[in-house]
Amino acid sequence: MLASFTTFEASAVERRVAFVIGNSDYQEISALKNPAKDVVDVSDTFRQAGFDVFVASNLTKLQFEDQFRNYLAAVDGADIAVVYYSGHGFQIGGENFLIPVDASLKQAADVEVQAIKLNDVLQQMRSKSKIQVIILDACRNNPFPRKDYWLRDQLLTASGTGLAQVRSSLNTLIAFATEPGAVAYDGAGDLSPFSSAFSRRALAPNQEIRTVMSAVRRDVVEATKGLQVPWENSSLIDEVVLMRRSSRPSLPPVLEKVVLSGAGPVDLDLPEPVEVDGGTITVSIDRPPTLGRLMLDGKAVEAGELIQGKDLPRLQMDVPKGIGEPEEMDMLAYAARDNWGGEAKGMLVFRVKSGEGTQGEQVMASLEAEQEQQVLQRGIHVTGAAEAIESREIDVPVGVGAVALSLDLPTDDAAVSLRVANYPATGTLSLPDRALSPESSLTVGEVEVLRYEPQIGASAPVEVAFEIRADSGASKPAKMTLSPSVDPCDSAAGEPLDLQGVVPGLLPNEIGAEAVKLCEAAVKAYPDVARFRYELGRALLAAGKVDQARKAIQQAADRGHVRAVFELGYLYATGTGVAVDRKKANAFYAAAADKGDPYGMTSWGRALFNGYGVERDTGKGLDLLLKAASMGHTYAMNDLGAIFTEGRNGVTGDQARAVAFLEAGVQRQDMYSMNLLGRNYLSGRGVEKDPKAALALFQKAIDLGQPYAPGSLARMYRDGVGVEQNLDEAQRLFELATSRGDQSGAYDRAALEMQKGDKADQAVAVRFLAFTVALDLRNELPDARATLAQFGAKPKAAALKQLRGELKSKIPLSGSVDKQLVKVARAVWEQANPRRDLF
């Protein structure tokens, strides 16, 4: 299973994906004038080179996380992954950070939650692609007044200038706008000196990237008078060519033509060569005919002479009188060459007949009629092709690879070709043997295999326009609309932070009953897309079909879906359909973490940090939790909040650092972060005490379904903290907490009942103590069992009768009354179909 993660399928078309970021409009620090303009020029450069290009300007931290996840999903299994960043960046302790536009970096913990660690970006790219290229125009002065920041377990000083050297792994190139520790400049023009030079040099056809970067270095040194020297660190073992031009002009190999002697120059009707990669074509005459002369615009064309490809249809043949009686054979051989060295050979075979006498006149009339019919027919072909494309609207599924557009043109005339007049704003057009670019053309025979792959995360329809032509005659425009569509299975069962997913995703309790059928249909339609098998597994788990779910998840993992590997670990960790096995769970968590999955990083990091089923490694565990948090995983943020609140396993406690992670979780609408941060506002840990802020956070978490927030708010009403004391409201909230699986809420509800003294209903107290023990899977409230044991037989019998009456089906009971109470309480709670993600 794990072997599939390190293999890349061979394909006729290189999968090349670029993420181009330009941050100019900073909110807390000085703006930069060039990056927002750089991003337009550089993204156009990569699009011209045939890349699937993700473009972003002025990204906040949250926006970066969202768009980077979409990019990583697109990069999965790619040949070349590129990130180009223009904006602020600086180094701390040898680590480089890219700065989103909303970063303030005022507190020591802010770098971890507000900035982007370059090495994390590189590791994610490395786990998904064969070759990684990172290009940074970010080596400006550090604009932040604070000098020391937390990095892992140390407070380190930020460098004032430039970026640090990066050690690249195998098959990686990292390019900097200037040498390590030095400053890059915006320059006087609209583009930075580095971006301007890169855009210009990167489009040189068939130039290896290290040659391109050498040319960029020369240009920047000259433009800055030696003040800025671009630098790169390369461990490439494969050739990387950005602007690959390996196609050749398209020509019919052999044509035939009847030419009359003595009739003057006769049109040869040679089709214009099609240059599939754009640019111009020249034609050389390798072997001219021997029975007459080639003519172009009244002038003779000799052997070896060059003409423009667009002029080829205007070539004529002039055969003197007296030749062709009897009929003779002749030929013309020529070669078409493009700008990048591609070459195609063409040949025209002549049958020369005499044009004299009645017979010649008849042949001449027949040829003229044939030529008129051919012109008319080609016009019909062009019109028919335009009509077959014009105004078509095609839905194209996202995340299933390149999809055939199935365009059926009513002609196979080799003289008809299509030029891409308007390339789609997102996604890529391709043929089975090559990617298309905004300058590409294709022959009429290639249209039937034209494909489009929508960009992951893009939802807006895109327009594609063609110019359809036949030789140098009249052309017709045609355009169509391609609409990216998300498969219903993704909408019904996609998961948050799935780096091979295509949607924001749903939590387990949000998956509806229809998801199973929708995902079964997706698996049938796309059997090779592992994501759908995983989402089917999630849907089956939500429906309670555990054995079927485990089978589908295993199949997804076997096919390389990384989140499915994590899910297998989760099943072993929780004993869902299998015996609890912490070692097996950790093995799956580690495998998922190695492939960059934030869920895997969090669970494996938690295990290492705490020594759960593995020898404790606090440093590695902390590093994994920080990496997961940097990807936007709020569970990791909450773990870090707890670690820094208390100080655990040798890691220094820092309340402000804890609050920074909890605030980051709240920013991402995490209900667990809301509850934890609310508790900080009540206690004043890391923030000033603010009961109103706590109440607002608890209420929002309750609205989102958080299981422990009702208990947190109930205690405020019970104790009259920040609100007027209201025991009835406290009772209602403790009961809500119990229904959501909060053992502490159940315990407090039992205690609240007993505080009523003579008015207490002991059966109610027993009921909630039974729920407390049933829900306390980690034995966090050992006193609950002892308290339950102190009650008499009568309230226990009453509580047991009531609980059994709530069950829809009977369950076998044995043992003491206390054990029966706990077992039935657990069954009542499970019957309510609780959230599977609570524990």
PDB file of C-alpha atoms in Angstrom, residues 224-316:
ATOM      1  CA  THR A 224      20.883  46.837 -10.388  1.00  0.00           C
ATOM      2  CA  LYS A 225      24.509  47.699 -11.224  1.00  0.00           C
ATOM      3  CA  GLY A 226      25.717  44.743  -9.200  1.00  0.00           C
ATOM      4  CA  LEU A 227      23.703  45.506  -6.035  1.00  0.00           C
ATOM      5  CA  GLN A 228      21.511  42.412  -6.422  1.00  0.00           C
ATOM      6  CA  VAL A 229      22.813  38.992  -7.421  1.00  0.00           C
ATOM      7  CA  PRO A 230      20.157  36.249  -7.827  1.00  0.00           C
ATOM      8  CA  TRP A 231      21.119  32.888  -6.438  1.00  0.00           C
ATOM      9  CA  GLU A 232      19.781  29.358  -6.572  1.00  0.00           C
ATOM     10  CA  ASN A 233      20.361  26.038  -4.868  1.00  0.00           C
ATOM     11  CA  SER A 234      19.762  23.028  -7.111  1.00  0.00           C
ATOM     12  CA  SER A 235      19.729  19.307  -6.568  1.00  0.00           C
ATOM     13  CA  LEU A 236      17.993  18.575  -9.870  1.00  0.00           C
ATOM     14  CA  ILE A 237      18.829  15.282 -11.510  1.00  0.00           C
ATOM     15  CA  ASP A 238      16.110  15.573 -14.156  1.00  0.00           C
ATOM     16  CA  GLU A 239      15.968  18.203 -16.843  1.00  0.00           C
ATOM     17  CA  VAL A 240      13.416  20.969 -16.261  1.00  0.00           C
ATOM     18  CA  VAL A 241      12.354  22.915 -19.343  1.00  0.00           C
ATOM     19  CA  LEU A 242       9.723  25.554 -18.692  1.00  0.00           C
ATOM     20  CA  MET A 243       8.905  26.434 -22.314  1.00  0.00           C
ATOM     21  CA  ARG A 244       9.096  23.049 -23.957  1.00  0.00           C
ATOM     22  CA  ARG A 245       8.670  23.095 -27.731  1.00  0.00           C
ATOM     23  CA  SER A 246       9.130  19.621 -29.144  1.00  0.00           C
ATOM     24  CA  SER A 247       6.235  19.382 -31.594  1.00  0.00           C
ATOM     25  CA  ARG A 248       6.658  19.778 -35.316  1.00  0.00           C
ATOM     26  CA  PRO A 249       4.502  21.526 -37.908  1.00  0.00           C
ATOM     27  CA  SER A 250       1.557  19.486 -39.090  1.00  0.00           C
ATOM     28  CA  LEU A 251       1.560  18.612 -42.810  1.00  0.00           C
ATOM     29  CA  PRO A 252      -0.195  16.000 -44.931  1.00  0.00           C
ATOM     30  CA  PRO A 253       2.715  13.726 -46.001  1.00  0.00           C
ATOM     31  CA  VAL A 254       1.744  13.095 -49.673  1.00  0.00           C
ATOM     32  CA  LEU A 255      -0.688  14.932 -51.947  1.00  0.00           C
ATOM     33  CA  GLU A 256      -1.619  14.542 -55.598  1.00  0.00           C
ATOM     34  CA  LYS A 257      -2.411  17.176 -58.223  1.00  0.00           C
ATOM     35  CA  VAL A 258      -3.219  17.338 -61.945  1.00  0.00           C
ATOM     36  CA  VAL A 259      -1.417  20.219 -63.719  1.00  0.00           C
ATOM     37  CA  LEU A 260      -2.018  21.267 -67.317  1.00  0.00           C
ATOM     38  CA  SER A 261       0.800  22.422 -69.538  1.00  0.00           C
ATOM     39  CA  GLY A 262       0.502  25.632 -71.492  1.00  0.00           C
ATOM     40  CA  ALA A 263      -2.285  26.956 -69.245  1.00  0.00           C
ATOM     41  CA  GLY A 264      -0.131  29.431 -67.314  1.00  0.00           C
ATOM     42  CA  PRO A 265       0.412  29.311 -63.530  1.00  0.00           C
ATOM     43  CA  VAL A 266      -1.952  26.792 -61.896  1.00  0.00           C
ATOM     44  CA  ASP A 267      -2.813  26.897 -58.155  1.00  0.00           C
ATOM     45  CA  LEU A 268      -1.376  23.906 -56.297  1.00  0.00           C
ATOM     46  CA  ASP A 269      -3.787  24.242 -53.357  1.00  0.00           C
ATOM     47  CA  LEU A 270      -1.201  23.143 -50.808  1.00  0.00           C
ATOM     48  CA  PRO A 271      -2.554  23.332 -47.250  1.00  0.00           C
ATOM     49  CA  GLU A 272      -0.935  25.798 -44.860  1.00  0.00           C
ATOM     50  CA  PRO A 273       1.281  24.062 -42.272  1.00  0.00           C
ATOM     51  CA  VAL A 274      -0.191  24.125 -38.771  1.00  0.00           C
ATOM     52  CA  GLU A 275       2.186  25.157 -36.004  1.00  0.00           C
ATOM     53  CA  VAL A 276       0.704  23.520 -32.927  1.00  0.00           C
ATOM     54  CA  ASP A 277       2.778  25.582 -30.482  1.00  0.00           C
ATOM     55  CA  GLY A 278       2.221  28.958 -32.129  1.00  0.00           C
ATOM     56  CA  GLY A 279       4.971  31.032 -33.705  1.00  0.00           C
ATOM     57  CA  THR A 280       5.868  31.195 -37.379  1.00  0.00           C
ATOM     58  CA  ILE A 281       6.737  28.538 -39.950  1.00  0.00           C
ATOM     59  CA  THR A 282       9.129  28.756 -42.844  1.00  0.00           C
ATOM     60  CA  VAL A 283       9.088  26.396 -45.818  1.00  0.00           C
ATOM     61  CA  SER A 284      12.110  25.399 -47.865  1.00  0.00           C
ATOM     62  CA  ILE A 285      11.848  23.841 -51.326  1.00  0.00           C
ATOM     63  CA  ASP A 286      13.979  20.686 -51.139  1.00  0.00           C
ATOM     64  CA  ARG A 287      13.169  19.386 -54.637  1.00  0.00           C
ATOM     65  CA  PRO A 288      11.403  21.626 -57.137  1.00  0.00           C
ATOM     66  CA  PRO A 289       9.496  20.070 -60.057  1.00  0.00           C
ATOM     67  CA  THR A 290      11.537  19.392 -63.202  1.00  0.00           C
ATOM     68  CA  LEU A 291       8.743  19.781 -65.770  1.00  0.00           C
ATOM     69  CA  GLY A 292       7.892  23.386 -64.910  1.00  0.00           C
ATOM     70  CA  ARG A 293       8.473  26.283 -62.534  1.00  0.00           C
ATOM     71  CA  LEU A 294       7.185  27.011 -59.064  1.00  0.00           C
ATOM     72  CA  MET A 295       5.719  30.500 -58.828  1.00  0.00           C
ATOM     73  CA  LEU A 296       4.722  32.759 -55.926  1.00  0.00           C
ATOM     74  CA  ASP A 297       3.091  36.090 -56.678  1.00  0.00           C
ATOM     75  CA  GLY A 298       4.459  36.022 -60.220  1.00  0.00           C
ATOM     76  CA  LYS A 299       8.042  35.226 -59.209  1.00  0.00           C
ATOM     77  CA  ALA A 300       9.876  31.937 -59.595  1.00  0.00           C
ATOM     78  CA  VAL A 301      10.752  29.971 -56.462  1.00  0.00           C
ATOM     79  CA  GLU A 302      14.048  28.094 -56.705  1.00  0.00           C
ATOM     80  CA  ALA A 303      15.445  25.061 -54.885  1.00  0.00           C
ATOM     81  CA  GLY A 304      16.530  25.898 -51.316  1.00  0.00           C
ATOM     82  CA  GLU A 305      14.563  29.135 -51.273  1.00  0.00           C
ATOM     83  CA  LEU A 306      12.608  29.934 -48.101  1.00  0.00           C
ATOM     84  CA  ILE A 307       9.026  31.138 -48.059  1.00  0.00           C
ATOM     85  CA  GLN A 308       6.608  31.771 -45.226  1.00  0.00           C
ATOM     86  CA  GLY A 309       4.325  28.909 -44.209  1.00  0.00           C
ATOM     87  CA  LYS A 310       1.279  31.142 -44.656  1.00  0.00           C
ATOM     88  CA  ASP A 311       2.289  31.637 -48.309  1.00  0.00           C
ATOM     89  CA  LEU A 312       2.379  27.920 -49.129  1.00  0.00           C
ATOM     90  CA  PRO A 313      -1.295  27.792 -50.256  1.00  0.00           C
ATOM     91  CA  ARG A 314      -0.491  30.475 -52.888  1.00  0.00           C
ATOM     92  CA  LEU A 315       2.204  28.470 -54.648  1.00  0.00           C
ATOM     93  CA  GLN A 316       1.544  27.871 -58.335  1.00  0.00           C
TER      94      GLN A 316
END
